[in-house]
Amino acid sequence: MSDVVLQTHNLVKRFGGITATNNVSMTVHRGARHALIGPNGAGKTTLINQLTGVLPPTEGRVVLAGQDITGLAPHQRVGLGLVRTFQINQLFTSLTPAQALALAVSNRVGASRRWWQPLGADAAVAAEVEQLLAQFRLTEHANRITSELPYGKRRLLEIGLAVALKPRVLLLDEPAAGVPSGERHEILATVAALPDDVSVLLIEHDMDLVFSFAKSMTVLVNGTVLTEGTPEQIAADPQVKAVYLGDSLAGVRPGH
């Protein structure tokens, strides 16, 4: 069985005369901790929107676990295991973490159709919710209204909701955006501890986080793949330093 879980083949996206992604071919392997980096305007969000079905490509294909999903709607891709988070969190602020996770798990297993039961009444759903609360460091906050949570905890809840859908591939779009520096390590540690059967594609501008987390990286510049490699290779690449990283790598050591 191939260990390739997500692949793009020559993805092109044009908006009028502007080419936002240009022949992007990228491979994400099973269990990957893969980072997609590049300067603002490099085409990262456009690429993610093509992966998730928000934007149809002008040319090219997206393949998930051997299945061509280029023509599938976003919800169909989620059903096949391609799940994303967003730069700005998308949460039901009036629910508690326990309620939100129970809703996500119930929806995945079909228990949400049992509308006459209280949310989380299903024992298997309740057990999974407890496990997710612990995994995402939310047990102490389980019954707090989401709008009252510290921002870092809200980001953890969003990632927890994505993981509740049992993704094959988890796309994390700047999970540390807006999070105070003191809370970022908790997000990094939690994401790093995800099981190997969840392949992670991370978009992030925080180079400390990227180089602590990623085992492989793709650098996108002007909609084109500049290079791919390990963090060590990327950090040493003169092209990458010239067009993007520059002084931002000062003091950053891959794997630390």
PDB file of N, CA and C in Angstrom, residues 52-116:
ATOM      1  N   THR A  52      -9.143  21.776  -0.438  1.00  0.00           N
ATOM      2  CA  THR A  52     -10.368  21.519   0.325  1.00  0.00           C
ATOM      3  C   THR A  52     -11.637  21.659  -0.505  1.00  0.00           C
ATOM      4  N   GLY A  53     -11.516  22.089  -1.759  1.00  0.00           N
ATOM      5  CA  GLY A  53     -12.689  22.169  -2.629  1.00  0.00           C
ATOM      6  C   GLY A  53     -13.398  23.500  -2.612  1.00  0.00           C
ATOM      7  N   VAL A  54     -12.863  24.479  -1.892  1.00  0.00           N
ATOM      8  CA  VAL A  54     -13.469  25.812  -1.872  1.00  0.00           C
ATOM      9  C   VAL A  54     -13.296  26.486  -3.225  1.00  0.00           C
ATOM     10  N   LEU A  55     -12.139  26.262  -3.843  1.00  0.00           N
ATOM     11  CA  LEU A  55     -11.863  26.803  -5.174  1.00  0.00           C
ATOM     12  C   LEU A  55     -11.564  25.652  -6.130  1.00  0.00           C
ATOM     13  N   PRO A  56     -12.250  25.582  -7.276  1.00  0.00           N
ATOM     14  CA  PRO A  56     -11.883  24.581  -8.278  1.00  0.00           C
ATOM     15  C   PRO A  56     -10.605  25.021  -8.991  1.00  0.00           C
ATOM     16  N   PRO A  57      -9.679  24.104  -9.249  1.00  0.00           N
ATOM     17  CA  PRO A  57      -8.472  24.496  -9.986  1.00  0.00           C
ATOM     18  C   PRO A  57      -8.791  24.808 -11.444  1.00  0.00           C
ATOM     19  N   THR A  58      -8.025  25.714 -12.020  1.00  0.00           N
ATOM     20  CA  THR A  58      -8.126  25.970 -13.455  1.00  0.00           C
ATOM     21  C   THR A  58      -7.578  24.777 -14.236  1.00  0.00           C
ATOM     22  N   GLU A  59      -6.506  24.212 -13.704  1.00  0.00           N
ATOM     23  CA  GLU A  59      -5.912  23.000 -14.271  1.00  0.00           C
ATOM     24  C   GLU A  59      -5.375  22.161 -13.121  1.00  0.00           C
ATOM     25  N   GLY A  60      -5.174  20.860 -13.384  1.00  0.00           N
ATOM     26  CA  GLY A  60      -4.523  19.994 -12.413  1.00  0.00           C
ATOM     27  C   GLY A  60      -5.494  19.146 -11.606  1.00  0.00           C
ATOM     28  N   ARG A  61      -4.934  18.302 -10.718  1.00  0.00           N
ATOM     29  CA  ARG A  61      -5.731  17.344  -9.962  1.00  0.00           C
ATOM     30  C   ARG A  61      -5.299  17.307  -8.502  1.00  0.00           C
ATOM     31  N   VAL A  62      -6.251  16.909  -7.644  1.00  0.00           N
ATOM     32  CA  VAL A  62      -5.981  16.640  -6.235  1.00  0.00           C
ATOM     33  C   VAL A  62      -6.360  15.188  -5.966  1.00  0.00           C
ATOM     34  N   VAL A  63      -5.445  14.432  -5.365  1.00  0.00           N
ATOM     35  CA  VAL A  63      -5.664  13.006  -5.112  1.00  0.00           C
ATOM     36  C   VAL A  63      -5.489  12.736  -3.625  1.00  0.00           C
ATOM     37  N   LEU A  64      -6.516  12.124  -3.016  1.00  0.00           N
ATOM     38  CA  LEU A  64      -6.488  11.769  -1.596  1.00  0.00           C
ATOM     39  C   LEU A  64      -6.499  10.250  -1.468  1.00  0.00           C
ATOM     40  N   ALA A  65      -5.429   9.697  -0.896  1.00  0.00           N
ATOM     41  CA  ALA A  65      -5.318   8.246  -0.688  1.00  0.00           C
ATOM     42  C   ALA A  65      -5.659   7.469  -1.961  1.00  0.00           C
ATOM     43  N   GLY A  66      -5.142   7.948  -3.082  1.00  0.00           N
ATOM     44  CA  GLY A  66      -5.328   7.253  -4.350  1.00  0.00           C
ATOM     45  C   GLY A  66      -6.606   7.592  -5.099  1.00  0.00           C
ATOM     46  N   GLN A  67      -7.503   8.390  -4.487  1.00  0.00           N
ATOM     47  CA  GLN A  67      -8.770   8.743  -5.126  1.00  0.00           C
ATOM     48  C   GLN A  67      -8.723  10.181  -5.627  1.00  0.00           C
ATOM     49  N   ASP A  68      -9.074  10.378  -6.894  1.00  0.00           N
ATOM     50  CA  ASP A  68      -9.134  11.725  -7.460  1.00  0.00           C
ATOM     51  C   ASP A  68     -10.340  12.453  -6.868  1.00  0.00           C
ATOM     52  N   ILE A  69     -10.071  13.530  -6.104  1.00  0.00           N
ATOM     53  CA  ILE A  69     -11.155  14.271  -5.440  1.00  0.00           C
ATOM     54  C   ILE A  69     -11.334  15.665  -6.032  1.00  0.00           C
ATOM     55  N   THR A  70     -10.723  15.907  -7.200  1.00  0.00           N
ATOM     56  CA  THR A  70     -10.703  17.256  -7.779  1.00  0.00           C
ATOM     57  C   THR A  70     -12.107  17.834  -7.938  1.00  0.00           C
ATOM     58  N   GLY A  71     -13.077  16.998  -8.286  1.00  0.00           N
ATOM     59  CA  GLY A  71     -14.425  17.486  -8.539  1.00  0.00           C
ATOM     60  C   GLY A  71     -15.367  17.406  -7.350  1.00  0.00           C
ATOM     61  N   LEU A  72     -14.875  16.980  -6.186  1.00  0.00           N
ATOM     62  CA  LEU A  72     -15.754  16.790  -5.027  1.00  0.00           C
ATOM     63  C   LEU A  72     -15.965  18.084  -4.257  1.00  0.00           C
ATOM     64  N   ALA A  73     -17.143  18.204  -3.644  1.00  0.00           N
ATOM     65  CA  ALA A  73     -17.476  19.356  -2.809  1.00  0.00           C
ATOM     66  C   ALA A  73     -16.714  19.280  -1.484  1.00  0.00           C
ATOM     67  N   PRO A  74     -16.568  20.426  -0.776  1.00  0.00           N
ATOM     68  CA  PRO A  74     -15.828  20.420   0.497  1.00  0.00           C
ATOM     69  C   PRO A  74     -16.334  19.378   1.494  1.00  0.00           C
ATOM     70  N   HIS A  75     -17.668  19.260   1.662  1.00  0.00           N
ATOM     71  CA  HIS A  75     -18.177  18.321   2.663  1.00  0.00           C
ATOM     72  C   HIS A  75     -17.885  16.869   2.281  1.00  0.00           C
ATOM     73  N   GLN A  76     -17.810  16.592   0.979  1.00  0.00           N
ATOM     74  CA  GLN A  76     -17.460  15.241   0.540  1.00  0.00           C
ATOM     75  C   GLN A  76     -15.998  14.930   0.870  1.00  0.00           C
ATOM     76  N   ARG A  77     -15.148  15.926   0.755  1.00  0.00           N
ATOM     77  CA  ARG A  77     -13.729  15.738   1.083  1.00  0.00           C
ATOM     78  C   ARG A  77     -13.558  15.511   2.587  1.00  0.00           C
ATOM     79  N   VAL A  78     -14.336  16.224   3.383  1.00  0.00           N
ATOM     80  CA  VAL A  78     -14.299  15.999   4.837  1.00  0.00           C
ATOM     81  C   VAL A  78     -14.690  14.558   5.146  1.00  0.00           C
ATOM     82  N   GLY A  79     -15.731  14.078   4.466  1.00  0.00           N
ATOM     83  CA  GLY A  79     -16.184  12.706   4.675  1.00  0.00           C
ATOM     84  C   GLY A  79     -15.141  11.663   4.327  1.00  0.00           C
ATOM     85  N   LEU A  80     -14.240  12.030   3.403  1.00  0.00           N
ATOM     86  CA  LEU A  80     -13.151  11.119   3.017  1.00  0.00           C
ATOM     87  C   LEU A  80     -11.898  11.309   3.864  1.00  0.00           C
ATOM     88  N   GLY A  81     -11.937  12.304   4.774  1.00  0.00           N
ATOM     89  CA  GLY A  81     -10.834  12.444   5.721  1.00  0.00           C
ATOM     90  C   GLY A  81      -9.903  13.613   5.505  1.00  0.00           C
ATOM     91  N   LEU A  82     -10.321  14.620   4.704  1.00  0.00           N
ATOM     92  CA  LEU A  82      -9.509  15.818   4.495  1.00  0.00           C
ATOM     93  C   LEU A  82     -10.174  16.971   5.250  1.00  0.00           C
ATOM     94  N   VAL A  83      -9.574  17.379   6.357  1.00  0.00           N
ATOM     95  CA  VAL A  83     -10.210  18.330   7.286  1.00  0.00           C
ATOM     96  C   VAL A  83      -9.257  19.490   7.538  1.00  0.00           C
ATOM     97  N   ARG A  84      -9.808  20.707   7.636  1.00  0.00           N
ATOM     98  CA  ARG A  84      -8.958  21.881   7.864  1.00  0.00           C
ATOM     99  C   ARG A  84      -9.423  22.688   9.060  1.00  0.00           C
ATOM    100  N   THR A  85      -8.485  23.486   9.588  1.00  0.00           N
ATOM    101  CA  THR A  85      -8.830  24.571  10.504  1.00  0.00           C
ATOM    102  C   THR A  85      -8.555  25.878   9.764  1.00  0.00           C
ATOM    103  N   PHE A  86      -8.940  26.995  10.373  1.00  0.00           N
ATOM    104  CA  PHE A  86      -8.849  28.287   9.699  1.00  0.00           C
ATOM    105  C   PHE A  86      -7.976  29.260  10.483  1.00  0.00           C
ATOM    106  N   GLN A  87      -7.467  30.296   9.769  1.00  0.00           N
ATOM    107  CA  GLN A  87      -6.671  31.332  10.429  1.00  0.00           C
ATOM    108  C   GLN A  87      -7.493  32.011  11.526  1.00  0.00           C
ATOM    109  N   ILE A  88      -8.758  32.265  11.246  1.00  0.00           N
ATOM    110  CA  ILE A  88      -9.665  32.857  12.230  1.00  0.00           C
ATOM    111  C   ILE A  88     -10.592  31.752  12.687  1.00  0.00           C
ATOM    112  N   ASN A  89     -10.624  31.509  14.008  1.00  0.00           N
ATOM    113  CA  ASN A  89     -11.336  30.305  14.439  1.00  0.00           C
ATOM    114  C   ASN A  89     -12.829  30.396  14.172  1.00  0.00           C
ATOM    115  N   GLN A  90     -13.394  29.234  13.854  1.00  0.00           N
ATOM    116  CA  GLN A  90     -14.795  29.099  13.457  1.00  0.00           C
ATOM    117  C   GLN A  90     -15.498  28.254  14.523  1.00  0.00           C
ATOM    118  N   LEU A  91     -15.911  28.888  15.610  1.00  0.00           N
ATOM    119  CA  LEU A  91     -16.477  28.137  16.729  1.00  0.00           C
ATOM    120  C   LEU A  91     -17.876  28.626  17.065  1.00  0.00           C
ATOM    121  N   PHE A  92     -18.676  27.721  17.678  1.00  0.00           N
ATOM    122  CA  PHE A  92     -19.958  28.122  18.248  1.00  0.00           C
ATOM    123  C   PHE A  92     -19.669  28.671  19.641  1.00  0.00           C
ATOM    124  N   THR A  93     -19.626  29.992  19.750  1.00  0.00           N
ATOM    125  CA  THR A  93     -19.145  30.604  20.994  1.00  0.00           C
ATOM    126  C   THR A  93     -20.104  30.423  22.160  1.00  0.00           C
ATOM    127  N   SER A  94     -21.365  30.071  21.880  1.00  0.00           N
ATOM    128  CA  SER A  94     -22.330  29.905  22.971  1.00  0.00           C
ATOM    129  C   SER A  94     -22.338  28.492  23.541  1.00  0.00           C
ATOM    130  N   LEU A  95     -21.606  27.549  22.882  1.00  0.00           N
ATOM    131  CA  LEU A  95     -21.508  26.186  23.395  1.00  0.00           C
ATOM    132  C   LEU A  95     -20.283  26.043  24.291  1.00  0.00           C
ATOM    133  N   THR A  96     -20.289  25.027  25.143  1.00  0.00           N
ATOM    134  CA  THR A  96     -19.097  24.676  25.891  1.00  0.00           C
ATOM    135  C   THR A  96     -18.237  23.742  25.038  1.00  0.00           C
ATOM    136  N   PRO A  97     -16.942  23.576  25.364  1.00  0.00           N
ATOM    137  CA  PRO A  97     -16.132  22.606  24.634  1.00  0.00           C
ATOM    138  C   PRO A  97     -16.738  21.206  24.643  1.00  0.00           C
ATOM    139  N   ALA A  98     -17.283  20.789  25.779  1.00  0.00           N
ATOM    140  CA  ALA A  98     -17.889  19.455  25.852  1.00  0.00           C
ATOM    141  C   ALA A  98     -19.061  19.338  24.889  1.00  0.00           C
ATOM    142  N   GLN A  99     -19.895  20.372  24.826  1.00  0.00           N
ATOM    143  CA  GLN A  99     -21.049  20.344  23.925  1.00  0.00           C
ATOM    144  C   GLN A  99     -20.606  20.352  22.460  1.00  0.00           C
ATOM    145  N   ALA A 100     -19.619  21.204  22.143  1.00  0.00           N
ATOM    146  CA  ALA A 100     -19.163  21.310  20.758  1.00  0.00           C
ATOM    147  C   ALA A 100     -18.553  19.996  20.281  1.00  0.00           C
ATOM    148  N   LEU A 101     -17.730  19.387  21.131  1.00  0.00           N
ATOM    149  CA  LEU A 101     -17.100  18.112  20.759  1.00  0.00           C
ATOM    150  C   LEU A 101     -18.141  16.999  20.656  1.00  0.00           C
ATOM    151  N   ALA A 102     -19.127  17.005  21.554  1.00  0.00           N
ATOM    152  CA  ALA A 102     -20.199  16.003  21.487  1.00  0.00           C
ATOM    153  C   ALA A 102     -20.981  16.142  20.187  1.00  0.00           C
ATOM    154  N   LEU A 103     -21.204  17.379  19.764  1.00  0.00           N
ATOM    155  CA  LEU A 103     -21.911  17.619  18.507  1.00  0.00           C
ATOM    156  C   LEU A 103     -21.102  17.089  17.327  1.00  0.00           C
ATOM    157  N   ALA A 104     -19.785  17.359  17.328  1.00  0.00           N
ATOM    158  CA  ALA A 104     -18.924  16.910  16.224  1.00  0.00           C
ATOM    159  C   ALA A 104     -18.854  15.385  16.163  1.00  0.00           C
ATOM    160  N   VAL A 105     -18.655  14.746  17.318  1.00  0.00           N
ATOM    161  CA  VAL A 105     -18.548  13.283  17.342  1.00  0.00           C
ATOM    162  C   VAL A 105     -19.885  12.651  16.970  1.00  0.00           C
ATOM    163  N   SER A 106     -20.973  13.186  17.526  1.00  0.00           N
ATOM    164  CA  SER A 106     -22.306  12.648  17.228  1.00  0.00           C
ATOM    165  C   SER A 106     -22.614  12.737  15.746  1.00  0.00           C
ATOM    166  N   ASN A 107     -22.243  13.854  15.145  1.00  0.00           N
ATOM    167  CA  ASN A 107     -22.490  14.036  13.719  1.00  0.00           C
ATOM    168  C   ASN A 107     -21.687  13.021  12.906  1.00  0.00           C
ATOM    169  N   ARG A 108     -20.441  12.777  13.314  1.00  0.00           N
ATOM    170  CA  ARG A 108     -19.601  11.831  12.576  1.00  0.00           C
ATOM    171  C   ARG A 108     -20.145  10.407  12.637  1.00  0.00           C
ATOM    172  N   VAL A 109     -20.631   9.992  13.805  1.00  0.00           N
ATOM    173  CA  VAL A 109     -21.079   8.601  13.970  1.00  0.00           C
ATOM    174  C   VAL A 109     -22.566   8.414  13.674  1.00  0.00           C
ATOM    175  N   GLY A 110     -23.253   9.522  13.328  1.00  0.00           N
ATOM    176  CA  GLY A 110     -24.668   9.410  12.998  1.00  0.00           C
ATOM    177  C   GLY A 110     -25.594   9.512  14.189  1.00  0.00           C
ATOM    178  N   ALA A 111     -25.049   9.713  15.390  1.00  0.00           N
ATOM    179  CA  ALA A 111     -25.900   9.783  16.587  1.00  0.00           C
ATOM    180  C   ALA A 111     -26.698  11.082  16.648  1.00  0.00           C
ATOM    181  N   SER A 112     -26.279  12.092  15.862  1.00  0.00           N
ATOM    182  CA  SER A 112     -26.999  13.364  15.891  1.00  0.00           C
ATOM    183  C   SER A 112     -28.416  13.221  15.348  1.00  0.00           C
ATOM    184  N   ARG A 113     -28.680  12.112  14.637  1.00  0.00           N
ATOM    185  CA  ARG A 113     -30.036  11.905  14.117  1.00  0.00           C
ATOM    186  C   ARG A 113     -31.000  11.492  15.233  1.00  0.00           C
ATOM    187  N   ARG A 114     -30.432  11.060  16.365  1.00  0.00           N
ATOM    188  CA  ARG A 114     -31.293  10.690  17.493  1.00  0.00           C
ATOM    189  C   ARG A 114     -31.641  11.964  18.271  1.00  0.00           C
ATOM    190  N   TRP A 115     -32.463  12.783  17.656  1.00  0.00           N
ATOM    191  CA  TRP A 115     -32.712  14.123  18.174  1.00  0.00           C
ATOM    192  C   TRP A 115     -33.396  14.131  19.536  1.00  0.00           C
ATOM    193  N   TRP A 116     -34.020  12.998  19.895  1.00  0.00           N
ATOM    194  CA  TRP A 116     -34.745  12.971  21.165  1.00  0.00           C
ATOM    195  C   TRP A 116     -33.816  12.754  22.365  1.00  0.00           C
TER     196      TRP A 116
END
